[in-house]
Coordinates of C-alpha atoms (C1' of nucleotides) in Angstrom, one line a residue:
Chain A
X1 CA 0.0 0.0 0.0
X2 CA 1.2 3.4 -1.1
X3 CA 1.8 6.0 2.4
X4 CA -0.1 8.5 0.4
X5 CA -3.0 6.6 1.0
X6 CA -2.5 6.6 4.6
X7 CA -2.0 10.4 4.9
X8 CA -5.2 11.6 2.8
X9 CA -7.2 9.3 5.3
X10 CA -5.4 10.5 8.5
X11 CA -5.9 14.1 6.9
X12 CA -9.8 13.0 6.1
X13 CA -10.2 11.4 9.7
X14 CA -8.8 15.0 10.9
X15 CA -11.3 17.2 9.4
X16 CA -14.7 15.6 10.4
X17 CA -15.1 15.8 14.8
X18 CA -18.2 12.8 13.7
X19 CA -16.6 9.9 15.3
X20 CA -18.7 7.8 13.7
X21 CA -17.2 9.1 10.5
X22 CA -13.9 8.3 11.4
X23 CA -14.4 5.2 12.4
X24 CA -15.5 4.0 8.7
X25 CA -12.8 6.0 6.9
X26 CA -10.3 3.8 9.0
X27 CA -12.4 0.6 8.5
X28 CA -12.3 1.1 4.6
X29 CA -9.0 1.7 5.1
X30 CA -8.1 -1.4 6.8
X31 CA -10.5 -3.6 4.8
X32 CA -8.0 -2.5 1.8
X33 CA -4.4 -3.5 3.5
X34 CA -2.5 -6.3 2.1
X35 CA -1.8 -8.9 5.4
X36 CA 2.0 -8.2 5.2
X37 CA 0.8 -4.2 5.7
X38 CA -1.8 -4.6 8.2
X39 CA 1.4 -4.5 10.9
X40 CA 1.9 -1.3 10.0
X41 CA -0.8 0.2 8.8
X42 CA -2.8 -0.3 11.8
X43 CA -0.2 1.4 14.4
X44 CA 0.2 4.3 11.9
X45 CA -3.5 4.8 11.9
X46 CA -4.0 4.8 15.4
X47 CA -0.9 7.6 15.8
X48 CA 2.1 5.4 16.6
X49 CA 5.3 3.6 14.9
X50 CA 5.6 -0.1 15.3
X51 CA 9.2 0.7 16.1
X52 CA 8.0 3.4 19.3
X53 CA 10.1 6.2 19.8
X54 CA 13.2 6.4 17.2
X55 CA 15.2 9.2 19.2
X56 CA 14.0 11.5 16.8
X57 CA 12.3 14.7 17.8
X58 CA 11.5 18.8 16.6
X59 CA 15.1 18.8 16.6
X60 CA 15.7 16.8 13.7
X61 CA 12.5 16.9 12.5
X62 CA 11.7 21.0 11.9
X63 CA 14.9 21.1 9.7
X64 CA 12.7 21.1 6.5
X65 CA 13.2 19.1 3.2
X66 CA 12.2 20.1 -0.3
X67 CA 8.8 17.5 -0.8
X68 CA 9.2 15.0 -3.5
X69 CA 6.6 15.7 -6.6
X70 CA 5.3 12.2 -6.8
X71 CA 3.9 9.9 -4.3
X72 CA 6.1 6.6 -4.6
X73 CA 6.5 5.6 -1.0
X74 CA 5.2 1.9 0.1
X75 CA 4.2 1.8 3.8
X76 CA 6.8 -1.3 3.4
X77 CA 9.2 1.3 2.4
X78 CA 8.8 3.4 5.2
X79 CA 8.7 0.8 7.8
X80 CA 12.2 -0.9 6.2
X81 CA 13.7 3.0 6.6
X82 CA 12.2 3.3 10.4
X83 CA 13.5 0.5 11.3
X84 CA 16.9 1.3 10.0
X85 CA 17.1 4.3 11.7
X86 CA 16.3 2.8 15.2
X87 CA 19.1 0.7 15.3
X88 CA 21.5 3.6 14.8
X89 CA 23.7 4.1 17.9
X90 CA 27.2 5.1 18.7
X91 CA 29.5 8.1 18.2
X92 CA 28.1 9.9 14.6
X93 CA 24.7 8.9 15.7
X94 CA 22.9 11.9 15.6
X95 CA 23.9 13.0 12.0
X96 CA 23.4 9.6 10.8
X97 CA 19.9 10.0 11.9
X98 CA 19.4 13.0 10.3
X99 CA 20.5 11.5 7.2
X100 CA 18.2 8.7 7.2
X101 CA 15.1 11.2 8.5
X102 CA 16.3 13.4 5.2
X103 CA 16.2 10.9 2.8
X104 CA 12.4 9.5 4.0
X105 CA 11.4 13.2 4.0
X106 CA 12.8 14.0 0.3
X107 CA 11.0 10.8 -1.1
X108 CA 7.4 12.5 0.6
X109 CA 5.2 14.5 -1.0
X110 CA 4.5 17.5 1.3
X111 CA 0.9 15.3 2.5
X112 CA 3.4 12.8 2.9
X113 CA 5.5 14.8 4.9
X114 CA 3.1 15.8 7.7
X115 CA 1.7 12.5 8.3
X116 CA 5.4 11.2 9.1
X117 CA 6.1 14.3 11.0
X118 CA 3.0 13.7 12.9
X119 CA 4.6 10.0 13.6
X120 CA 7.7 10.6 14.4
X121 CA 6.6 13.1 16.8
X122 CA 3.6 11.0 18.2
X123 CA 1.4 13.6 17.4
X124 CA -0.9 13.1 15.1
X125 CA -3.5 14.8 16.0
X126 CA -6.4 13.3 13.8
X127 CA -8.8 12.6 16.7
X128 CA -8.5 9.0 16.3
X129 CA -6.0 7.0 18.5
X130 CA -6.1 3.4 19.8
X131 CA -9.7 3.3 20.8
X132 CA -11.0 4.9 17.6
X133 CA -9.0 2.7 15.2
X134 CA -10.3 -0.7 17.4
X135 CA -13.4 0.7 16.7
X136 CA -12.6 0.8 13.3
X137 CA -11.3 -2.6 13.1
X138 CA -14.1 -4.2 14.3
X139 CA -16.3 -2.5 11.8
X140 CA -13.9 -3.7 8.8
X141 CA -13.9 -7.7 10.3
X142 CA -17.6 -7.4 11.6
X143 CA -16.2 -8.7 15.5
X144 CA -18.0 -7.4 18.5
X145 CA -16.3 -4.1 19.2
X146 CA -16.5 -4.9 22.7
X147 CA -14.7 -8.4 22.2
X148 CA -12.1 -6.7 20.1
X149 CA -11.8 -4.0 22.9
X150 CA -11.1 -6.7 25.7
X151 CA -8.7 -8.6 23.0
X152 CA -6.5 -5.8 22.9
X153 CA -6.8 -5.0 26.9
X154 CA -5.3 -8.5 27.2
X155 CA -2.7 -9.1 24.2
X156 CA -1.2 -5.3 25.4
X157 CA -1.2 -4.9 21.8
X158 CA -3.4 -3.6 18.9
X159 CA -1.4 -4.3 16.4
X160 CA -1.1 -8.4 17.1
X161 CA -5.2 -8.7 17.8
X162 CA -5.5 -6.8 14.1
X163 CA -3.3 -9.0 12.3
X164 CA -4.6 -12.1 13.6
X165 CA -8.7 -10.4 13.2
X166 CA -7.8 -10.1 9.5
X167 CA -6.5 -13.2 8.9
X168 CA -8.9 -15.4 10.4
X169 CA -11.5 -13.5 11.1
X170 CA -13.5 -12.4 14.7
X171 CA -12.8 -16.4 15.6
X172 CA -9.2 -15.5 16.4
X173 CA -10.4 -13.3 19.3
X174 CA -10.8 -16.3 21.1
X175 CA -7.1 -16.2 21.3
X176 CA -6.4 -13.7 23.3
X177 CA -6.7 -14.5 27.1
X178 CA -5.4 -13.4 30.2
X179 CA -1.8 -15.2 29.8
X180 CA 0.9 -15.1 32.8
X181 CA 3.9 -13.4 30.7
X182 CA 1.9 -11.4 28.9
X183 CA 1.3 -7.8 30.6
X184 CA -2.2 -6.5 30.2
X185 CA -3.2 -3.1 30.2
X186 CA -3.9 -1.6 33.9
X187 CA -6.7 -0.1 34.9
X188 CA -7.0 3.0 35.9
X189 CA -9.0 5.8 38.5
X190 CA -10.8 8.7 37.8
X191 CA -11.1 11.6 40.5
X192 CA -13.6 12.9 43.4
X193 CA -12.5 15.9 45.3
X194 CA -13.5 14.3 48.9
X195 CA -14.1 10.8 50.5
X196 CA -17.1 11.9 50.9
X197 CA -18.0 11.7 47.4
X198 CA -16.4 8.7 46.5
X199 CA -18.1 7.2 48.9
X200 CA -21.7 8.1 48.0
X201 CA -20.8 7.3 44.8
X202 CA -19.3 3.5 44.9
X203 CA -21.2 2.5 48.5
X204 CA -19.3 -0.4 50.1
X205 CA -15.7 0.2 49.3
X206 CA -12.3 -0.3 50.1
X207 CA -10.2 2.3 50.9
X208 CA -6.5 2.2 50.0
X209 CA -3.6 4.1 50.1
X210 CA -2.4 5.7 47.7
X211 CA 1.3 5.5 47.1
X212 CA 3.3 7.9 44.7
X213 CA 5.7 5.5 43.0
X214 CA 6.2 3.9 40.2
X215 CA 2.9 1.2 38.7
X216 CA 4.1 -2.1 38.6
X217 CA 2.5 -5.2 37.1
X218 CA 4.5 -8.3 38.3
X219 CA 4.0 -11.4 36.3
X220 CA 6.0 -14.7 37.8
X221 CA 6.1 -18.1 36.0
X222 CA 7.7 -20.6 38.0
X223 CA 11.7 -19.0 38.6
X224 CA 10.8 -16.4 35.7
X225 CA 9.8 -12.5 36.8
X226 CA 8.7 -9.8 34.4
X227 CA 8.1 -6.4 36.3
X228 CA 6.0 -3.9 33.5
X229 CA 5.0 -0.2 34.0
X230 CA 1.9 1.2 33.3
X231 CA 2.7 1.6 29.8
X232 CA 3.9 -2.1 29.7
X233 CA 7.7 -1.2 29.1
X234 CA 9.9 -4.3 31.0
X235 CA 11.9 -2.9 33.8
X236 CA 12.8 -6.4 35.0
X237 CA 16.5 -5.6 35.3
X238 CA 16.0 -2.4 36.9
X239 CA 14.5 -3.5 40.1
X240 CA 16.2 -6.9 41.6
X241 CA 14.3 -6.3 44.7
X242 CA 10.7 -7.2 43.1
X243 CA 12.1 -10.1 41.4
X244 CA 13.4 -11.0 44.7
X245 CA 10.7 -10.1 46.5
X246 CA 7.7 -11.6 43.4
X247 CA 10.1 -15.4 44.3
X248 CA 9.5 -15.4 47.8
X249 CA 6.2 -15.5 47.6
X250 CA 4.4 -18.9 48.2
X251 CA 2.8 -19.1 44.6
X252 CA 4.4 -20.4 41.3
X253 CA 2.5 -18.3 38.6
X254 CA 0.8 -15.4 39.1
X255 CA 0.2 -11.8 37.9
X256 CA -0.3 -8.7 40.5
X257 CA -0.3 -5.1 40.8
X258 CA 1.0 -2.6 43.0
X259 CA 2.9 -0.2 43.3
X260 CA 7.0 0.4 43.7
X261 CA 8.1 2.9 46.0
X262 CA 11.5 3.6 48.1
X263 CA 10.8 4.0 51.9
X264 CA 13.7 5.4 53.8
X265 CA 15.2 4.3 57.2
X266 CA 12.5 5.5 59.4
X267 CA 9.7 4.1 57.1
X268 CA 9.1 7.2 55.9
X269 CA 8.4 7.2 51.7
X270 CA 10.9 9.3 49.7
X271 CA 9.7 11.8 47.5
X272 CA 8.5 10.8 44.1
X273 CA 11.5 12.3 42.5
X274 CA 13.9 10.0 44.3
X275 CA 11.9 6.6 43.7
X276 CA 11.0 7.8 39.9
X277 CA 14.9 8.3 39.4
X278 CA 15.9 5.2 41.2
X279 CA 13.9 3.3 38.9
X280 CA 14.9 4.8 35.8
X281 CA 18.8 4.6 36.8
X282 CA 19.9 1.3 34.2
X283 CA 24.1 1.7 33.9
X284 CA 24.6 0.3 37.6
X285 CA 21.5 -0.7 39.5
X286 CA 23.4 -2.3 42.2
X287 CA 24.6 1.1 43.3
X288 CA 21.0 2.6 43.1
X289 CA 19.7 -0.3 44.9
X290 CA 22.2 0.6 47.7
X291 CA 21.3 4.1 48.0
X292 CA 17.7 4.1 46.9
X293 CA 16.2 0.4 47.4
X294 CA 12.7 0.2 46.5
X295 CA 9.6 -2.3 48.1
X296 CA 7.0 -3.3 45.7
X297 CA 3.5 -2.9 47.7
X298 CA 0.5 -4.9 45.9
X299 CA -2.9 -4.1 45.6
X300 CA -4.4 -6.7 43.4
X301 CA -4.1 -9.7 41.8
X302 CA -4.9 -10.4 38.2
X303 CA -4.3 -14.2 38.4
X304 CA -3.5 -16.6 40.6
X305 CA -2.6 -20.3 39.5
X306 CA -3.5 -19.9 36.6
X307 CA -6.9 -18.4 37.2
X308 CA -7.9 -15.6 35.2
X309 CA -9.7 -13.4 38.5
X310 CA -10.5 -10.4 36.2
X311 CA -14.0 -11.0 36.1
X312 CA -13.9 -11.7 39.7
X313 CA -15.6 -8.7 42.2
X314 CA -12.9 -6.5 43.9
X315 CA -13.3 -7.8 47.4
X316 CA -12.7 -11.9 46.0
X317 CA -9.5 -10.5 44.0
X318 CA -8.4 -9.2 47.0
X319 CA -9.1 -12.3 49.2
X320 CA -7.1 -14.1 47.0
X321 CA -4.1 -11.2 46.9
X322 CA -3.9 -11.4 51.0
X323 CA -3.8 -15.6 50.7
X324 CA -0.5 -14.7 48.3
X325 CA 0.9 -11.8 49.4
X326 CA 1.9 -11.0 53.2
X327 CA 0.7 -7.4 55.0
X328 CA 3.8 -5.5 54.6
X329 CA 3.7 -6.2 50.6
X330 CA 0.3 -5.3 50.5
X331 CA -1.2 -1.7 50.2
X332 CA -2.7 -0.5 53.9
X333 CA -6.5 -0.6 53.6
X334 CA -9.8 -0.5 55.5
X335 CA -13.4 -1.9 54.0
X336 CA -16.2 0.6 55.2
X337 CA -19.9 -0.5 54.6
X338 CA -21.1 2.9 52.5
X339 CA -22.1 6.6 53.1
X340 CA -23.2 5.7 56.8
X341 CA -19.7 4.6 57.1
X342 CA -18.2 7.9 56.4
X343 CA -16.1 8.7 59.5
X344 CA -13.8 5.7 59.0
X345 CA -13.0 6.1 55.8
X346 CA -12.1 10.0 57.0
X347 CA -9.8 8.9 59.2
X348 CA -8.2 6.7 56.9
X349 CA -7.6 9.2 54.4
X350 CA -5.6 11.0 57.8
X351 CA -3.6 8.8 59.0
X352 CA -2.6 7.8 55.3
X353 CA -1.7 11.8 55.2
X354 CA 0.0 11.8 58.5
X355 CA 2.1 8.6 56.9
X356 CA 3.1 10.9 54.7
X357 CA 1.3 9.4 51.5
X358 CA -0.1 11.0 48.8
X359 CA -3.9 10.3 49.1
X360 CA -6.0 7.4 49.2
X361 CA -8.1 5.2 46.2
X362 CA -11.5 4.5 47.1
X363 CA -12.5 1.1 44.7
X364 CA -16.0 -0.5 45.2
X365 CA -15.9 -3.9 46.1
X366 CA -18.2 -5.6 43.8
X367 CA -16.4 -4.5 40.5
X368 CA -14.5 -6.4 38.3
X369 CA -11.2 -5.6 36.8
X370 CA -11.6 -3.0 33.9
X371 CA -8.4 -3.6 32.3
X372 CA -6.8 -0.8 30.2
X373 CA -9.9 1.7 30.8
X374 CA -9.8 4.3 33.3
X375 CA -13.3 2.9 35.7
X376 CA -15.5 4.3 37.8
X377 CA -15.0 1.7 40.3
X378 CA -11.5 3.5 41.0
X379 CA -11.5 7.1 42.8
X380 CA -8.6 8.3 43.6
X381 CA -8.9 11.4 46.4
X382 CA -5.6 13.5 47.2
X383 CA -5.5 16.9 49.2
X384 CA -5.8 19.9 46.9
X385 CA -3.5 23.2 47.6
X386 CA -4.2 26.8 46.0
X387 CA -2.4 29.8 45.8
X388 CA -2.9 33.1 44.5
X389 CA 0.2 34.1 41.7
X390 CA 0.4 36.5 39.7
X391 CA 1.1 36.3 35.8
X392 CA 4.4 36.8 34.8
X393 CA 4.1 36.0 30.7
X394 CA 1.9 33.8 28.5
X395 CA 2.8 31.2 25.4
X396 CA 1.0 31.0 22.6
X397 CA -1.2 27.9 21.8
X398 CA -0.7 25.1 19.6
X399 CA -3.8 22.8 17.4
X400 CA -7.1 24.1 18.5
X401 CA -5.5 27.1 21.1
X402 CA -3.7 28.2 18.1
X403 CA -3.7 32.1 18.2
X404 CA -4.5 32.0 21.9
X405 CA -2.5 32.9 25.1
X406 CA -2.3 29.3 26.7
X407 CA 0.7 28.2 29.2
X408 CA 1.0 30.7 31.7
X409 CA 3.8 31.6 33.8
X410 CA 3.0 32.1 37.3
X411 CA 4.9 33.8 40.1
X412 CA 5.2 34.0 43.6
X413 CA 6.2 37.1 45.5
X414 CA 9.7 37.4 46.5
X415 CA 11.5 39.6 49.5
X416 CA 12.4 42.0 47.4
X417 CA 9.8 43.0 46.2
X418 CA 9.6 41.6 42.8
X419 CA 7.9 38.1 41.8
X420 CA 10.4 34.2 41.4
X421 CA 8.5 32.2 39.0
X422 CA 7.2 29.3 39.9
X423 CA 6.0 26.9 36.9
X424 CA 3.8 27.0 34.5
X425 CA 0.2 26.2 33.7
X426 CA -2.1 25.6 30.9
X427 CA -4.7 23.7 32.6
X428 CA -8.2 24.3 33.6
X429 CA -9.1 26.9 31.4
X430 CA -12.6 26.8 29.7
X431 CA -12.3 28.1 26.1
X432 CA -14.5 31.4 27.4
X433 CA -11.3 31.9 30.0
X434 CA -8.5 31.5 27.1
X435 CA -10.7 34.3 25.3
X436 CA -10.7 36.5 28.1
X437 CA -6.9 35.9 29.0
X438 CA -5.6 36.6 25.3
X439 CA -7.7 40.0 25.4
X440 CA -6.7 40.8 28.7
X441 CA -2.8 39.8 28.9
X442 CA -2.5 41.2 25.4
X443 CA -3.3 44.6 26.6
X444 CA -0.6 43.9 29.7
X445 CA 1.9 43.0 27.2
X446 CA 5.3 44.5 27.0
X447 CA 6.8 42.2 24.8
X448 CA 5.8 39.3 22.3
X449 CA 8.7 36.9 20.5
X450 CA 5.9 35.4 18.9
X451 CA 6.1 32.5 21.4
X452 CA 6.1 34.0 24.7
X453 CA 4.0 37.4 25.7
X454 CA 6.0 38.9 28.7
X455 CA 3.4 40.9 30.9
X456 CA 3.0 43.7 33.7
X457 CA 3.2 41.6 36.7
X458 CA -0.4 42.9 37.4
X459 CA -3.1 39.9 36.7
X460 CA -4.0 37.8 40.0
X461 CA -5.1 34.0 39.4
X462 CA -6.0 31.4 41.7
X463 CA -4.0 28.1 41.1
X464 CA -4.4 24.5 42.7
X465 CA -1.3 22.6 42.8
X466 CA -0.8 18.8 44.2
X467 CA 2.2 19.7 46.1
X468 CA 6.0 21.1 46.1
X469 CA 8.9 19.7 44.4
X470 CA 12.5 20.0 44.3
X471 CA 13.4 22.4 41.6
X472 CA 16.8 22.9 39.6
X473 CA 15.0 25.2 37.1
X474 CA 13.0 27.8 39.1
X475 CA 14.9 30.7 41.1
X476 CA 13.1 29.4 44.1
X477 CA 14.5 26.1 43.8
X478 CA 11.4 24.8 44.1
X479 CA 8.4 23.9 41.2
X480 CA 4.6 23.6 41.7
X481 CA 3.7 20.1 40.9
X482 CA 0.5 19.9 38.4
X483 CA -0.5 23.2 38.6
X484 CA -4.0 24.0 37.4
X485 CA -6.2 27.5 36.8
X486 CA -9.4 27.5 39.5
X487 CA -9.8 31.5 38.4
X488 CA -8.7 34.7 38.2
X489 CA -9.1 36.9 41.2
X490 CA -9.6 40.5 39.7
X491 CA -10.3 41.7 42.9
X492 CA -6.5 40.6 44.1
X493 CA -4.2 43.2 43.5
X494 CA -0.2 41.5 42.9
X495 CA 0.9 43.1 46.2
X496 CA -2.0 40.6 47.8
X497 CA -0.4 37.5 46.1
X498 CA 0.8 34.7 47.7
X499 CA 4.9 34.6 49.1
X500 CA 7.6 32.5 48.2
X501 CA 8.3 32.3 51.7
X502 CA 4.6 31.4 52.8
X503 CA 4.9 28.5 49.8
X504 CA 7.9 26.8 52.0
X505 CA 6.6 27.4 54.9
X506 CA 3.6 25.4 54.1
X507 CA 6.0 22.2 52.8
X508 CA 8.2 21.4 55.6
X509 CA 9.3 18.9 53.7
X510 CA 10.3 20.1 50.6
X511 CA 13.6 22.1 51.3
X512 CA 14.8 23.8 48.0
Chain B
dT1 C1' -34.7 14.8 25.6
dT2 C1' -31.1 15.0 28.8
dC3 C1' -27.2 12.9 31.0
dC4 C1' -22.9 10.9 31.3
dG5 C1' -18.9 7.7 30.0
dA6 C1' -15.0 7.5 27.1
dC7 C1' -11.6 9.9 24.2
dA8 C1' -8.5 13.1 22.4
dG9 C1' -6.0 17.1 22.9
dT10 C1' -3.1 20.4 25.4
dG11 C1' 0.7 20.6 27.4
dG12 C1' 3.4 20.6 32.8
dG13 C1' 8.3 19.0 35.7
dG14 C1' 11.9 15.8 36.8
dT15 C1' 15.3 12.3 35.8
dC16 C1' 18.2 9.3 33.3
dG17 C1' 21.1 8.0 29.3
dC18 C1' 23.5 9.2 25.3
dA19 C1' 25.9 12.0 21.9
dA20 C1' 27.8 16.3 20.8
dT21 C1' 30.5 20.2 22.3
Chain C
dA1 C1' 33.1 18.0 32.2
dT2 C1' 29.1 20.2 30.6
dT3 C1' 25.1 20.8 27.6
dG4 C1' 21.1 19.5 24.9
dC5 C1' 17.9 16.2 23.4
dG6 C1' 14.7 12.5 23.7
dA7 C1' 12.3 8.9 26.3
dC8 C1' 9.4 7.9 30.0
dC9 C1' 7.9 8.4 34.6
dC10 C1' 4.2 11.1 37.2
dC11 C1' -0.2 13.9 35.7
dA12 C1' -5.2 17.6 35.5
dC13 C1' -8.5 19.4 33.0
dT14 C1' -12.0 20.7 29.1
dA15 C1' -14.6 19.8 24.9
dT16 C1' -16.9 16.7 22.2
dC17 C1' -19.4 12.7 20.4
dG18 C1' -22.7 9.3 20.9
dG19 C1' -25.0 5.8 23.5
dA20 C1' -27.5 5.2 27.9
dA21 C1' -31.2 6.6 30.8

DNA sequence: TTCCGACAGTGGGGTCGCAAT
DNA sequence: ATTGCGACCCCACTATCGGAA
């Protein structure tokens, strides 16, 4: 199949917001492909490379090339070139890259061109990703798009359930069960701003904590351990201590899933940054062990001897993870009956606090494992912070805030009067707010790059944050960790904002 | 007819590893 | 030795579509 087929239909999916619409221009599509280019086809539809990331980026990428005048370029082609280029390594790496990046990019037309840019980038922005082109392929085989949904869920993998749906046909989905070895995709929580809420909203629950580490999905097969992340990348060799730690336990062939975190000596977790960058140290993990070790802490179990449990209700998964897994391995909990239960789950949420976690994870007990969606059944409550800043200087938008003041950069007041920036934002702004803040910073402007507006520090706006962070960036030393708008307070004036020294004051523990 | 679940988009900061300087 | 880039961890929030209620 020519690419040039592949970018007018990315370009068509694009310009219609029906998804309906999008769905059949990527089922004709797929009807169409050849088996040997269904591999490919189907990733590249759906936004991503076969290969995943290449080390290419806007640095190589924004150097532009003269577009070819003809479309000759197979998908094969492509994909032969792509995989070239990620095997390049080594001393002259870079330029070689470029190279290869140059020659795919003088062989596109300039349709061509954006679609692989788009790729390379992962950014396609068509409005269609994974869940759009599932849909699709279950409307080009005629399979259940619910069984092809699951399919994918448990084979990690899009691309493997489409190849084997176009070749046999919606039988093949038969295929694709739970499998120890095989990491599935996680499931993940939504949000509720109280206990309280959750609560009402699931009735008899379990409360957990929630620790801010690194997911983990341990599989073990006999004397064989695979840890995944969330995003099913092995880090097997990275962490000894769950391999260690998956062996000890008193089953042969399971798959759970927790979290990993490092605890210091008092018991006491470390900060996310220290765990996040013990476990992505890979050159000499013995000596991050040493400084940083980690503990993986479970909170539910996906199969046990060989018994798929992800239909199973919460509180029957979990009876099975405490027959496996001993208390200190496990994730601290309490079970509270529903809204008339209230108090306990409270006082969970504090002493969880005083522990010096990050929130708690409210699950109901009676639902089953929704793997690779982001359920209900899963609330996830963590203590909000706000601030008032003032607005330093504003970015301009990309896709659909294009020609809009977007990222903002906030500031704190500093002791001598002036204002240390603390991070920026672009989040939680309706599309009436990024009107009225492009009209109104526009007029505080004394200086436009035509990237970032610099403004009169004069504009007050309320911002929630999760908490503080270790910065190497920020004259404060210190960062705002996802910061998000609540509103502007027009009836702040900057000398009213909040301090820098206020802001430490508040996180003991974060020194800068 | 209205409501709500699922998705995609819009980017944030830190840390590590690697190649270039 | 330092710097810059890319990958990959963590992530919040809004707009929109289309099926559920």
């Amino acid at each position: 199949m020519l690419l040039t087929r592949l970018a007018q239909v990315s370009r068509q999916v694009a310009a219609t917001s029906a998804r309906s619409r999008k769905t059949a221009l990527l089922a004709e599509l797929f009807r169409d492909a050849e088996a040997d280019d269904v591999p490919i086809v189907i990733p590249y539809l759906a936004g991503r490379l076969p290969q995943g990331r290449l080390g290419v980026g806007w640095k190589v990428l924004s150097r532009p090339v003269p577009p070819a005048a003809d479309s000759t370029l197979t998908v094969q082609e492509v994909d032969a070139l792509l995989s070239e280029l990620g095997k390049v390594s080594g001393p002259g790496s870079q330029a070689e890259r470029a190279r290869l990046v140059g020659e795919l990019m003088g062989a596109a037309t300039e349709e061509e061109q954006r679609f692989l840019l788009g790729l390379l980038t992962g950014e396609v922005r068509q409005g269609a990703l994974d869940a759009v082109a599932v849909e699709g392929l279950a409307q080009a085989t005629g399979a259940d798009p619910a069984a092809v949904r699951r399919a994918v869920m448990l084979a990690g993998s899009l691309q493997t359930v489409a190849q084997a749906l176009l070749a046999e046909g919606p039988g093949a989905l038969e295929r694709f069960r739970l499998t120890v070895g095989r990491p599935v995709l996680p499931m993940l929580a939504h949000s509720a701003s109280s206990v309280a809420e959750a609560v009402e909203k699931l009735g008899a629950c379990a409360v957990e904590e929630k620790l801010d580490g690194i997911r983990v999905q341990v599989h073990r097969d006999g004397d064989t351990v695979r840890v995944h992340t969330r995003t099913l990348d092995d880090i097997t060799g990275r962490l000894p201590e769950v391999t260690a730690a998956a062996r000890e336990l008193r089953g042969e062939r399971f798959i759970l899933d927790g979290e990993v975190i490092s605890f210091d000596a008092a018991g006491r977790p470390r900060s996310f940054q220290d765990t996040a960058g013990r476990v992505g140290s890979r050159t000499d993990v013995a000596k991050a062990a040493g400084e940083v070790p980690v503990s993986p802490v479970f909170f539910d179990a996906l199969s046990v001897d060989g018994t798929d449990l992800l239909d199973l209700p919460f509180a029957e998964r979990h009876a099975r993870l405490a027959r496996l897994v001993p208390e200190p391995m496990r994730v601290r909990r309490t079970v509270v009956s529903g809204p008339g239960d209230l108090a306990a789950a409270e006082r969970f949420l504090a002493e969880t606090l005083d522990r010096g976690h990050e929130g708690v994870v409210v699950k109901a007990l009676d639902a089953p494992y929704s793997a690779g969606r982001r359920g209900a059944s899963w609330l996830k409550v963590k203590p909000v912070h706000t601030l008032d800043l003032v607005v330093l200087a504003a970015e301009w938008g990309h896709g659909r805030r294009t020609g809009k003041l977007s990222n903002l950069h906030l500031g704190a007041r500093d002791p001598d009067g002036g204002f240390a920036m603390l991070g920026k934002t672009f989040k939680g702004m309706t599309d009436a707010m990024l009107a009225w803040q492009t009209e109104r910073l526009q007029e505080l402007a004394v200086e436009d790059d035509g990237w970032v507006v610099r403004v009169r520090p004069e504009l007050v706006v309320e911002i929630a944050y999760d908490g503080l962070q270790r910065s190497s960036r920020y004259p404060a030393g210190v960062t705002l960790r996802f910061a998000r708008v609540v509103r502007y307070r027009e009836d702040k004036r900057p000398e009213e904002a909040d301090t820098v020294e206020a802001l430490l004051a508040a996180h003991p523990e974060v020194r800068p």
